[in-house]
Amino acid sequence: MEDLHKILNESQYEAVTTLQGPILVIAGAGSGKTRVIEYRSLNLITKGIHPSSILLLTFTRRASQEMITRASRHDPRCKDIDGGTFHSFAYRMLKRYSKAIGFKQDLIVLDESDSKEAIHRCANALNLYNKDKRFPKKDTLKTIISMSINKSSPISEIIKREYPHFTEYIEDIKRLAVAYGEYKIKRAYIDYDDMLIYLKAMLEDQGLRQAITRPYKYVMIDEYQDTNALQGAISILLAGKTGNIMVVGDDAQSIYGFRGANHKNIMDFPSFFENCKIIRLELNYRSYQRILDCANALLNTMDNKYQKCLHSVKDNIGVRPNLYFFKNTYEEAEWIADFIKDSLADGVPLHHHAVLCRSMYLTIPLQAELSKRNIPYETYGGIKFYETAHVKDILSYLKIKVNIHDEIAWHRILMLLEGIGTKTVERLTTYISEQSSIDNVIKVLASHSKNSKKAHSLNSLIKVLENAFQINKNDVGAIFDIFFEYYKPLMKNKYDDWHIRINDLETLRQVASRYKDLEDMLADFAIEPPERSVYAQEPETKDEDRPLCISTIHSSKGLEWDTVIIMGVIDGIIPISFCLDNEEEIEEEKRLLYVAITRAKKRLSLTLHHEGKRGGIMQFNKLSRFLTPPAVHSSLDVSLSNKEYDNKTFSQTQIPTCSSDLLKKIFEYYRN
DNA sequence: AAATATTACCGAGTG
DNA sequence: GGTAATATTT
Ligand SMILES: Nc1ncnc2c1ncn2[C@@H]1O[C@H](COP(=O)(O)OP(=O)(O)OP(=O)(O)O)[C@@H](O)[C@H]1O
């Protein structure tokens, strides 16, 4: 191994070489926190510790990938380190010990929309909608129930605090939460929150804790500020008696409050142990000072108690981040696409660029411009590929193949059939749930396809099921093909844009056929779903061919690029308009911008457009309030931009006079 | 009564 | 672009 002193500073060195006992590393962005984890793993392995006795956890998928790939670069043995997101780890344990817990059948993972569907069914079963049409919708119900779990606070609290207008339904919603819990246990359904709940419960059980923690001698957790109460408790339990746990984080980068993350977790960590070592890292190894000046200015406007200041070690101080104003989204998109093209010509490789945004829909015009210029890109975050209707449809067939009692999957499948609607589906799923084998299920379906026009569609479904159930569960590709061929015509009826969706499914097929086991595939799709890639990529793409990264700020956590463009720094986008009545949420938005700024190594540009539409009404977009304080604004360079419009000149430019009689002309046009 | 077509509404971020 | 309420057809 290289000489650690050469590649680490004093504080990092201390963190890397302290192998026993609890450690908290708390430090600003780009100060080499992940690097500490990277080299500490390496150090442990060099000392003869077996990689599989190291556990690396974090909250987001990308951060966890980053952690493991970085370490593996130095030593291939690091690939054997056990790690991933809290959820994926929890699922692995749950799967391993589900029999011990008392589940009779294999677990079925519910993704977010499945879970909403299940809640909806439970609400209907309790007649909550018949009583009162104004009962909250399934999305709201899911949010409330999930928030209560992730913040470890009672449903009544959540409703009083965040949904006071639903106070009258507190008792109903509590009943619903209980019913939903029972519903899941009965059917071996597991939603994302359950994974954490079960993991914590398993760790609180003597026997299971032994079994789970025994293999791990060293636990490290990155981005600890993003953990919620549940994950915090899990971390402490994993540390166990040895207390060999290192957590790493930055309270100024806490951006997952909406998922129940609480930066108190990181602050309180030392109090759980008698001998916790706290290490602070002061130097920033990532960015040029000019970029950090901007980040610091923003940091200074935060009302946080733990003052930090970022100092770059780079000799080159770089240039101030540029701020660019545009008239509308299209000009903004064109400019960004051209900027990237120019930057490429200057020799900066494509994958060293990133475009970051608050929400993905802001990048749609940009994606169009990039495609025009043949610039390949990959999007991270936003509407998930695997949650689009057509993907969920085809996955439902596969789910049935794994478990014929998955009623949520049956519901989807049957609803696709001509002449069959909610009522028939309810009847059918009830019968199906009573059957013990696929043959009997098929008989049920057949008995319903006697007379009516249901016959045709049901019969073709029956035929497909018969075929698919002959094939071995491990031949994922073949099973997929059978269902795909069957689904194609249904999809063409259902969607006008089926030709695009068919491409998605082709990609899906490719990914799916790499699996040896259908069940593994389905679990992976729920827990670590593949991102939609516009330009299909081989798994082993060379670095220089890697596409441009377009990412939400949330998903960019822990990553870095030479050149970063943050688009849409608009008041109402960041901070997002519907959080403006809540001080805490505004602070979180500010931290979000801070995270975005500190992703850039060498060059940073911020863009916004003035012309905005909200609900069909034109409005004037102003610069984000986070960038207007003089100290922050002066850390930016606006000299390269068009000048900022004010509302008045803008509306004047918007309504030019019309010099010909247009209406008359159009009237003529229609007459001929 | 049930299925299907139409309209009206709303928009985040993650696993 | 998707869902839920509402109108219309079968
Ligand atoms: N001692 C060092 N010498 C040289 N480069 C370093 C050193 N420490 C960190 N770096 C580099 O600085 C960059 C940022 O490090 P790293 O990603 O570990 O920071 P981080 O604290 O995890 O940041 P964030 O909080 O944004 O996730 C990386 O490119 C890393 O290689």
XYZ file of C-alpha atoms (C1' of nucleotides) and ligand atoms in Angstrom:
728
model
C 0.000 0.000 0.000
C 1.035 3.541 -0.712
C 2.345 5.624 2.143
C -0.775 6.858 3.888
C 0.946 9.997 5.087
C 1.526 11.108 1.526
C -2.075 10.886 0.447
C -3.882 11.939 3.591
C -3.660 14.945 5.852
C -3.168 14.635 9.597
C -6.833 14.441 10.556
C -7.641 12.034 7.783
C -4.691 9.917 8.796
C -5.936 9.756 12.323
C -9.392 8.673 11.158
C -7.971 6.055 8.831
C -5.593 4.530 11.341
C -7.905 4.528 14.334
C -9.295 1.046 13.964
C -11.047 0.461 17.249
C -13.940 2.223 18.903
C -16.580 4.659 17.730
C -15.535 7.572 15.534
C -17.487 10.512 14.209
C -16.019 12.380 11.280
C -17.804 15.640 10.754
C -16.599 18.002 8.084
C -17.619 20.251 5.221
C -18.122 19.318 1.609
C -15.170 18.033 -0.355
C -12.970 17.663 2.697
C -12.214 14.035 1.964
C -14.745 12.282 4.148
C -15.479 9.573 1.637
C -11.762 9.305 1.070
C -11.380 8.455 4.732
C -13.795 5.563 4.334
C -12.027 4.508 1.174
C -8.592 4.329 2.756
C -9.753 3.021 6.082
C -11.251 0.029 4.291
C -8.034 -0.402 2.397
C -5.999 -0.085 5.553
C -8.101 -2.710 7.307
C -7.744 -5.118 4.435
C -4.005 -4.607 4.240
C -3.857 -5.399 7.927
C -5.384 -8.777 7.115
C -9.004 -8.071 7.967
C -11.265 -10.004 5.653
C -13.205 -7.672 3.305
C -16.490 -9.366 4.076
C -16.198 -8.400 7.731
C -16.413 -4.741 6.755
C -19.865 -3.228 6.294
C -20.309 0.040 4.401
C -23.728 1.655 4.514
C -25.233 4.828 3.207
C -28.591 6.226 2.305
C -28.542 6.786 -1.445
C -27.718 4.230 -4.087
C -25.285 6.414 -5.951
C -23.291 7.288 -2.874
C -23.051 3.636 -1.995
C -21.838 2.697 -5.469
C -19.321 5.497 -5.345
C -18.018 4.331 -2.009
C -17.396 0.777 -3.147
C -15.988 1.555 -6.598
C -13.584 4.094 -5.157
C -12.207 1.581 -2.692
C -12.018 -1.193 -5.288
C -9.862 0.958 -7.489
C -6.966 0.500 -5.100
C -7.458 -3.121 -4.307
C -9.808 -5.522 -6.064
C -10.408 -7.313 -2.788
C -12.504 -4.315 -1.782
C -15.201 -5.596 -4.121
C -15.963 -8.184 -1.476
C -16.728 -5.570 1.127
C -20.302 -5.914 2.192
C -22.301 -2.811 1.653
C -25.036 -0.872 -0.015
C -27.936 1.227 1.046
C -29.655 0.695 4.351
C -32.611 -0.642 2.444
C -30.714 -3.144 0.357
C -28.843 -4.411 3.403
C -32.080 -4.663 5.333
C -33.718 -6.607 2.534
C -30.833 -9.071 2.341
C -31.067 -9.756 6.049
C -34.820 -9.973 5.909
C -34.702 -12.463 3.101
C -32.114 -14.533 4.887
C -34.065 -14.679 8.137
C -37.659 -14.441 6.972
C -38.359 -18.042 7.955
C -36.945 -17.412 11.408
C -39.226 -14.419 11.823
C -42.192 -16.556 10.908
C -42.977 -15.840 7.281
C -44.191 -18.968 5.546
C -43.723 -17.754 2.001
C -41.198 -15.690 0.103
C -41.406 -11.978 0.644
C -42.740 -9.690 -2.041
C -41.340 -6.184 -2.268
C -43.876 -3.422 -2.777
C -42.527 -0.381 -4.504
C -43.961 3.026 -3.814
C -46.919 2.789 -6.154
C -47.728 -0.781 -5.159
C -47.764 0.364 -1.609
C -50.154 3.198 -2.419
C -52.367 0.744 -4.209
C -52.372 -1.536 -1.189
C -53.292 1.346 1.086
C -56.074 2.274 -1.280
C -57.446 -1.241 -1.117
C -57.308 -1.219 2.657
C -59.078 2.135 2.781
C -61.810 0.768 0.553
C -62.106 -2.356 2.641
C -62.690 -0.147 5.681
C -65.309 1.807 3.736
C -63.484 5.028 4.397
C -64.403 6.512 1.050
C -68.064 5.589 1.200
C -68.467 7.418 4.464
C -66.887 10.582 3.223
C -65.633 11.444 -0.224
C -63.250 14.016 1.202
C -61.158 11.365 2.937
C -57.502 11.932 1.943
C -56.261 10.366 -1.275
C -53.962 7.395 -1.302
C -50.862 9.486 -2.007
C -51.476 11.624 1.039
C -52.267 8.603 3.156
C -49.042 6.930 2.142
C -47.060 10.072 2.908
C -48.609 10.403 6.346
C -48.108 6.777 7.290
C -44.581 6.721 5.954
C -43.635 9.983 7.609
C -44.886 8.689 10.917
C -42.611 5.671 10.603
C -39.554 7.495 9.378
C -39.773 10.274 11.904
C -40.712 7.812 14.639
C -43.553 10.032 15.672
C -47.232 9.165 16.024
C -49.667 9.643 13.174
C -51.670 12.152 15.193
C -48.574 14.337 15.560
C -47.815 14.253 11.854
C -51.368 15.178 10.942
C -51.580 17.988 13.456
C -48.280 19.410 12.313
C -48.343 18.949 8.559
C -51.963 18.222 7.661
C -54.108 20.142 10.152
C -57.017 20.142 7.706
C -57.293 16.358 8.109
C -57.468 16.427 11.900
C -60.975 15.008 11.845
C -59.687 11.833 10.186
C -56.944 11.028 12.680
C -58.747 8.026 14.114
C -59.650 6.669 10.685
C -56.108 7.014 9.452
C -54.765 5.260 12.516
C -57.145 2.388 11.867
C -56.062 2.357 8.262
C -52.384 2.175 9.224
C -53.113 -0.844 11.376
C -55.153 -2.495 8.644
C -52.411 -1.852 6.113
C -49.856 -3.423 8.441
C -51.967 -6.541 8.835
C -52.693 -6.680 5.145
C -48.983 -6.760 4.384
C -48.105 -9.392 6.957
C -50.864 -11.683 5.750
C -49.555 -11.566 2.187
C -45.829 -11.341 2.921
C -45.662 -7.911 1.365
C -42.771 -5.675 2.388
C -42.634 -1.982 1.588
C -39.550 0.212 1.833
C -40.312 1.353 5.342
C -40.877 -2.214 6.482
C -37.340 -3.086 5.518
C -36.019 -0.670 8.119
C -38.649 -1.579 10.684
C -37.890 -5.259 10.374
C -34.151 -4.745 10.423
C -34.393 -2.748 13.613
C -36.678 -5.333 15.153
C -34.326 -8.131 14.151
C -31.411 -6.300 15.701
C -33.345 -5.876 18.905
C -33.813 -9.614 19.114
C -30.979 -11.389 20.944
C -30.628 -14.340 18.657
C -31.008 -12.535 15.384
C -28.710 -9.700 16.383
C -25.982 -12.245 17.014
C -26.544 -13.813 13.638
C -26.671 -10.535 11.755
C -23.813 -8.696 13.391
C -21.370 -11.541 13.900
C -19.835 -11.355 10.431
C -19.138 -7.628 10.710
C -16.242 -6.365 12.752
C -16.158 -2.871 11.276
C -19.110 -0.750 10.309
C -18.814 2.521 8.399
C -21.636 4.806 7.414
C -21.316 7.658 4.939
C -23.640 10.676 4.652
C -24.802 10.091 8.184
C -26.654 13.410 8.254
C -29.195 11.847 5.889
C -30.194 9.027 8.194
C -33.521 9.100 9.977
C -34.361 8.003 13.489
C -34.849 4.405 12.414
C -31.557 4.240 10.573
C -29.800 5.946 13.454
C -31.083 3.299 15.824
C -30.020 0.586 13.410
C -26.523 2.052 13.256
C -26.148 2.059 17.004
C -27.410 -1.514 17.198
C -25.002 -2.621 14.494
C -22.109 -1.102 16.417
C -23.000 -3.453 19.231
C -20.623 -3.989 22.093
C -17.384 -3.582 20.175
C -18.499 -0.118 19.133
C -16.359 -0.382 16.032
C -18.372 2.047 14.039
C -17.369 5.086 12.079
C -19.967 7.534 10.865
C -19.179 10.332 8.490
C -21.210 13.355 7.538
C -21.809 17.062 7.257
C -24.782 18.662 8.942
C -24.796 21.456 6.363
C -25.568 18.864 3.683
C -28.668 17.445 5.300
C -31.222 17.401 2.480
C -33.464 14.439 3.173
C -35.617 15.951 5.883
C -38.664 15.028 3.842
C -37.782 11.389 4.372
C -37.494 11.862 8.083
C -33.740 12.469 8.094
C -32.689 14.416 11.086
C -29.315 16.050 11.486
C -29.754 15.586 15.224
C -28.677 12.026 14.510
C -25.154 13.087 13.682
C -25.020 15.615 16.505
C -26.162 13.106 19.090
C -24.044 10.239 17.851
C -21.199 10.713 20.350
C -23.598 10.640 23.276
C -24.381 6.986 22.621
C -20.823 5.982 23.456
C -18.464 6.737 26.274
C -15.393 7.055 24.179
C -16.402 8.453 20.837
C -13.597 10.108 18.955
C -14.649 13.197 17.010
C -12.542 14.167 14.045
C -12.986 17.336 12.010
C -11.522 17.881 8.577
C -10.789 21.469 7.662
C -9.354 21.503 4.157
C -11.225 21.186 0.905
C -9.509 19.098 -1.726
C -12.167 19.301 -4.337
C -12.869 22.820 -5.514
C -11.094 25.997 -6.451
C -11.341 28.743 -3.847
C -13.609 30.956 -5.956
C -16.260 28.275 -5.918
C -15.837 27.805 -2.197
C -16.138 31.572 -1.664
C -19.625 31.291 -3.043
C -20.400 28.236 -0.922
C -19.046 29.971 2.169
C -21.099 33.076 1.502
C -24.173 30.884 1.336
C -23.099 28.970 4.430
C -22.853 32.262 6.304
C -26.482 33.045 5.625
C -27.558 29.803 7.252
C -28.742 29.926 10.795
C -26.786 26.862 11.758
C -24.892 26.630 14.948
C -21.917 24.724 13.687
C -20.004 27.318 11.735
C -17.787 25.940 9.087
C -15.681 27.582 6.469
C -14.269 25.835 3.440
C -10.642 26.426 2.468
C -9.271 25.100 -0.759
C -5.850 23.514 -0.923
C -5.634 24.199 -4.651
C -3.034 26.693 -5.848
C -5.265 27.784 -8.678
C -8.082 29.870 -7.237
C -10.130 29.560 -10.411
C -12.798 32.021 -11.454
C -15.975 33.176 -9.797
C -19.000 31.056 -10.667
C -20.915 32.538 -13.579
C -24.544 33.455 -13.367
C -26.530 33.565 -16.612
C -29.996 34.949 -17.204
C -32.179 33.763 -20.070
C -35.500 34.754 -21.415
C -37.058 31.313 -21.451
C -36.295 27.647 -20.900
C -35.458 27.069 -24.533
C -32.748 29.692 -24.645
C -31.408 28.361 -21.397
C -31.358 24.814 -22.775
C -29.714 25.831 -26.033
C -27.060 27.754 -24.236
C -26.242 24.885 -21.899
C -26.025 22.419 -24.773
C -23.719 24.767 -26.686
C -21.656 25.423 -23.598
C -21.076 21.728 -23.123
C -20.224 21.286 -26.763
C -17.639 24.086 -26.549
C -16.237 22.687 -23.364
C -15.848 19.311 -25.057
C -13.970 20.982 -27.865
C -11.687 22.468 -25.211
C -10.806 18.947 -24.189
C -12.869 18.425 -21.055
C -14.308 14.905 -21.335
C -18.063 14.627 -21.375
C -18.376 12.672 -18.169
C -16.554 15.402 -16.269
C -19.578 17.625 -16.813
C -22.808 17.547 -14.918
C -26.055 19.430 -15.121
C -27.862 19.609 -11.798
C -31.430 20.662 -11.176
C -34.034 20.821 -8.454
C -36.483 18.632 -10.320
C -36.099 16.599 -13.428
C -38.857 18.121 -15.514
C -36.788 21.301 -15.778
C -34.335 19.449 -17.991
C -36.751 18.285 -20.658
C -35.895 21.109 -23.083
C -32.230 20.507 -22.393
C -32.572 16.824 -23.173
C -34.074 17.754 -26.514
C -31.217 20.128 -27.321
C -28.612 17.554 -26.342
C -30.197 14.943 -28.573
C -30.157 17.399 -31.465
C -26.424 17.812 -30.975
C -25.819 14.089 -30.511
C -24.534 14.520 -27.010
C -25.262 11.332 -25.042
C -26.566 11.797 -21.542
C -27.896 9.840 -18.651
C -30.464 11.076 -16.184
C -30.469 10.362 -12.492
C -33.452 10.932 -10.286
C -36.907 12.168 -11.104
C -39.707 9.982 -12.375
C -38.409 6.496 -12.174
C -38.182 4.292 -15.173
C -39.474 1.278 -13.266
C -42.495 3.183 -12.036
C -43.820 4.023 -15.473
C -47.042 2.216 -16.295
C -45.752 -0.020 -19.082
C -42.802 -1.261 -17.045
C -45.050 -1.955 -14.096
C -47.430 -3.810 -16.383
C -44.831 -6.200 -17.668
C -43.290 -6.685 -14.240
C -46.709 -7.696 -12.977
C -46.732 -10.745 -15.244
C -43.342 -11.727 -13.916
C -44.555 -11.249 -10.363
C -47.401 -13.641 -10.972
C -44.984 -16.219 -12.215
C -43.135 -15.949 -8.901
C -46.193 -15.771 -6.675
C -49.680 -16.527 -7.933
C -51.235 -14.805 -4.939
C -49.849 -11.346 -5.613
C -53.205 -9.614 -5.857
C -51.781 -6.216 -6.692
C -50.132 -7.730 -9.739
C -53.319 -9.566 -10.723
C -55.218 -6.352 -10.446
C -52.951 -4.667 -12.986
C -52.978 -7.590 -15.352
C -56.720 -8.097 -15.390
C -57.500 -4.411 -15.744
C -55.645 -4.449 -19.049
C -58.191 -6.801 -20.561
C -60.996 -5.655 -22.788
C -64.428 -5.832 -21.232
C -63.065 -6.215 -17.722
C -63.217 -3.446 -15.187
C -62.922 -2.932 -11.462
C -65.900 -5.056 -10.443
C -64.927 -8.128 -12.404
C -61.342 -7.747 -11.284
C -62.378 -7.645 -7.634
C -64.420 -10.806 -8.078
C -61.652 -12.589 -9.926
C -58.885 -11.678 -7.483
C -61.000 -12.918 -4.603
C -61.448 -16.288 -6.289
C -57.808 -16.434 -7.294
C -56.650 -15.831 -3.740
C -58.433 -19.040 -2.764
C -56.648 -21.184 -5.330
C -53.530 -23.118 -4.492
C -52.062 -23.725 -7.926
C -51.817 -22.029 -11.263
C -53.928 -24.746 -12.869
C -56.788 -23.924 -10.561
C -56.331 -20.228 -11.179
C -56.577 -20.868 -14.891
C -59.772 -22.815 -14.296
C -61.220 -19.839 -12.475
C -60.336 -17.564 -15.347
C -61.784 -20.036 -17.847
C -65.067 -20.259 -15.972
C -65.476 -16.524 -16.371
C -64.826 -16.544 -20.082
C -67.943 -18.405 -21.181
C -70.289 -16.084 -22.955
C -69.512 -12.384 -23.056
C -66.879 -10.463 -24.941
C -64.550 -11.069 -22.030
C -63.951 -14.466 -23.561
C -61.429 -13.465 -26.167
C -59.155 -11.451 -23.915
C -59.346 -13.906 -21.052
C -58.580 -16.849 -23.290
C -55.445 -15.305 -24.675
C -54.308 -14.513 -21.147
C -54.926 -18.109 -20.181
C -52.858 -19.340 -23.083
C -49.935 -17.113 -22.123
C -50.069 -18.175 -18.514
C -50.051 -21.819 -19.546
C -46.966 -21.259 -21.662
C -45.114 -19.166 -19.151
C -45.697 -21.551 -16.301
C -44.116 -24.379 -18.252
C -40.817 -22.571 -18.340
C -38.256 -22.840 -15.609
C -38.214 -19.906 -13.237
C -34.534 -19.359 -13.938
C -34.916 -18.709 -17.632
C -35.772 -15.078 -17.115
C -35.215 -14.076 -20.734
C -37.601 -16.682 -22.124
C -40.329 -15.855 -19.641
C -39.952 -12.189 -20.351
C -40.293 -12.801 -24.089
C -43.515 -14.745 -23.747
C -45.165 -12.013 -21.724
C -43.642 -9.292 -23.863
C -45.124 -10.728 -27.057
C -48.486 -10.988 -25.366
C -48.306 -7.504 -23.917
C -47.219 -5.718 -27.113
C -50.671 -5.534 -28.717
C -52.276 -4.551 -25.421
C -49.762 -1.767 -25.078
C -50.451 -0.521 -28.590
C -54.088 -0.146 -27.699
C -53.406 1.561 -24.448
C -50.748 4.088 -25.426
C -50.362 6.316 -28.441
C -46.650 6.583 -27.790
C -46.135 2.833 -27.668
C -43.146 2.983 -29.989
C -41.156 4.823 -27.322
C -42.360 2.565 -24.587
C -41.453 -0.524 -26.572
C -37.850 0.683 -26.557
C -37.966 0.892 -22.797
C -39.146 -2.664 -22.635
C -36.431 -3.830 -25.003
C -33.881 -2.284 -22.656
C -35.634 -3.891 -19.761
C -35.406 -7.251 -21.467
C -31.659 -6.855 -21.801
C -31.269 -6.090 -18.141
C -33.674 -8.818 -17.114
C -31.996 -11.557 -19.107
C -28.807 -10.994 -17.148
C -30.515 -12.471 -14.109
C -30.515 -16.128 -13.273
C -33.447 -15.922 -10.947
C -36.727 -14.141 -11.409
C -37.223 -13.374 -7.774
C -33.827 -11.743 -7.410
C -34.554 -9.660 -10.438
C -37.835 -8.380 -9.080
C -36.352 -7.527 -5.712
C -33.461 -5.706 -7.357
C -35.832 -3.723 -9.500
C -37.612 -2.479 -6.444
C -34.551 -1.804 -4.322
C -31.819 -0.889 -6.783
C -33.662 -0.129 -9.981
C -31.732 0.581 -13.167
C -31.830 4.157 -14.406
C -33.360 4.902 -17.738
C -30.608 5.546 -20.187
C -31.446 7.187 -23.465
C -28.416 5.807 -25.187
C -28.175 2.170 -24.273
C -24.832 1.459 -22.703
C -22.694 -1.594 -22.449
C -21.926 -2.465 -18.848
C -18.184 -2.043 -19.423
C -18.070 1.339 -21.085
C -14.715 3.031 -21.309
C -14.404 6.189 -19.262
C -14.085 8.552 -22.184
C -17.299 7.236 -23.713
C -19.335 7.780 -20.625
C -22.288 10.067 -21.168
C -23.114 13.409 -19.655
C -24.723 13.290 -16.246
C -28.000 15.077 -15.738
C -29.009 14.681 -12.150
C -31.252 16.025 -9.470
C -29.249 17.695 -6.738
C -30.486 15.066 -4.332
C -28.941 12.287 -6.376
C -25.667 14.159 -6.852
C -24.797 13.882 -3.207
C -21.216 12.769 -2.622
C -20.193 13.032 -6.278
C -18.015 15.582 -8.063
C -17.328 16.910 -11.557
C -14.885 19.367 -13.129
C -17.614 21.475 -14.645
C -21.025 21.797 -13.100
C -24.045 23.682 -14.348
C -26.906 24.286 -11.965
C -29.983 25.192 -13.942
C -33.145 26.880 -12.796
C -31.852 28.851 -9.783
C -35.257 30.476 -9.571
C -37.243 31.640 -6.601
C -40.041 29.114 -6.552
C -37.853 26.312 -7.864
C -35.090 26.499 -5.312
C -36.563 27.206 -2.808
C -39.537 25.377 -4.256
C -42.744 27.370 -4.105
C -44.805 25.162 -1.857
C -42.324 25.154 1.008
C -42.260 28.902 1.466
C -44.485 28.918 4.516
C -42.104 26.740 6.475
C -38.773 28.161 7.689
C -37.205 24.763 8.240
C -37.989 23.594 4.764
C -36.550 26.775 3.301
C -33.338 26.106 5.209
C -33.260 22.634 3.712
C -33.618 24.111 0.242
C -30.682 26.352 1.011
C -28.586 23.380 2.011
C -29.627 21.794 -1.248
C -28.136 24.680 -3.185
C -25.034 24.424 -1.031
C -24.678 20.759 -1.941
C -25.061 21.599 -5.622
C -22.419 24.335 -5.550
C -19.892 22.163 -3.762
C -20.066 19.450 -6.431
C -17.940 21.553 -8.791
C -14.191 21.155 -8.902
C -13.072 23.752 -11.409
C -15.895 25.564 -13.008
C -19.428 26.373 -11.975
C -22.235 28.037 -13.874
C -25.692 28.860 -12.627
C -28.546 29.574 -15.008
C -32.114 30.709 -14.816
C -34.902 31.726 -17.161
C -37.411 34.489 -16.552
C -40.417 33.261 -18.422
C -42.270 30.783 -16.284
C -45.591 29.034 -16.492
C -47.494 27.822 -13.509
C -50.800 26.151 -14.118
C -51.002 27.741 -17.533
C -50.499 31.238 -16.152
C -47.455 33.156 -17.260
C -45.304 34.468 -14.521
C -42.007 36.228 -14.093
C -39.240 34.161 -12.514
C -36.884 35.962 -10.201
C -33.417 34.924 -9.109
C -33.443 32.576 -6.137
C -33.598 34.450 -2.846
C -30.556 32.494 -1.711
C -28.393 34.254 -4.284
C -29.566 37.824 -3.748
C -27.866 38.723 -0.439
C -24.963 41.036 -1.375
C -22.267 38.762 0.033
C -23.515 35.835 -2.029
C -24.294 37.821 -5.129
C -20.861 39.381 -5.235
C -19.254 35.956 -5.168
C -20.820 35.400 -8.574
C -19.862 36.803 -11.954
C -22.750 38.077 -14.044
C -20.647 39.865 -16.648
C -20.971 37.118 -19.257
C -24.736 37.008 -19.099
C -27.476 38.867 -20.847
C -28.578 41.446 -18.420
C -31.125 40.499 -15.852
C -34.575 41.621 -16.879
C -36.764 43.295 -14.378
C -40.402 42.499 -14.349
C -41.391 45.692 -16.196
C -39.039 45.613 -19.163
C -39.744 41.927 -19.399
C -43.465 42.267 -19.767
C -42.915 45.027 -22.334
C -40.757 42.766 -24.450
C -43.422 40.117 -24.057
C -46.250 42.027 -25.740
C -45.080 43.431 -29.091
C -47.521 45.289 -31.282
C -49.093 43.438 -34.186
C -48.873 45.444 -37.354
C -51.088 43.458 -39.738
C -54.658 42.303 -39.343
C -53.805 38.760 -38.374
C -57.275 37.635 -37.458
C -58.590 38.614 -40.820
C -55.844 36.667 -42.559
C -56.588 33.566 -40.550
C -60.252 33.912 -41.301
C -59.396 33.959 -44.991
C -57.182 30.944 -44.516
C -59.986 28.841 -43.146
C -62.364 29.903 -45.856
C -60.134 28.552 -48.602
C -74.599 -2.149 -13.367
C -70.330 -2.082 -15.356
C -67.036 -0.626 -18.722
C -65.148 3.040 -21.157
C -64.567 7.838 -22.808
C -63.991 12.570 -21.380
C -62.697 16.260 -18.523
C -60.402 18.574 -14.734
C -56.798 18.910 -12.023
C -51.861 19.019 -10.291
C -47.141 18.724 -10.485
C -40.260 17.179 -5.462
C -36.612 14.960 -3.612
C -35.193 8.752 -2.183
C -35.214 3.633 -1.277
C -47.998 12.629 -18.047
C -50.887 10.560 -14.765
C -54.852 10.125 -11.805
C -59.421 10.861 -10.098
C -63.943 12.589 -10.673
C -67.689 12.708 -14.125
C -70.248 11.695 -18.385
C -71.517 8.482 -21.715
C -72.009 4.040 -23.864
C -72.831 -0.936 -23.688
N -5.641 14.290 1.401
C -6.051 14.422 0.138
N -5.168 14.634 -0.849
C -5.573 14.782 -2.123
N -6.849 14.735 -2.527
C -7.790 14.519 -1.604
C -7.447 14.365 -0.231
N -8.584 14.187 0.438
C -9.589 14.223 -0.456
N -9.116 14.436 -1.685
C -9.934 14.556 -2.915
O -10.932 15.548 -2.701
C -12.142 15.189 -3.332
C -13.285 15.212 -2.353
O -13.156 14.166 -1.435
P -14.383 13.356 -0.896
O -15.326 13.011 -1.977
O -13.857 12.257 -0.064
O -15.022 14.462 0.017
P -16.285 14.389 0.901
O -15.915 15.055 2.180
O -16.818 13.018 0.973
O -17.254 15.326 0.126
P -18.836 15.412 0.227
O -19.159 15.860 1.603
O -19.169 16.433 -0.775
O -19.349 14.051 -0.076
C -11.927 13.844 -3.953
O -11.631 13.993 -5.325
C -10.715 13.304 -3.206
O -9.984 12.419 -4.015
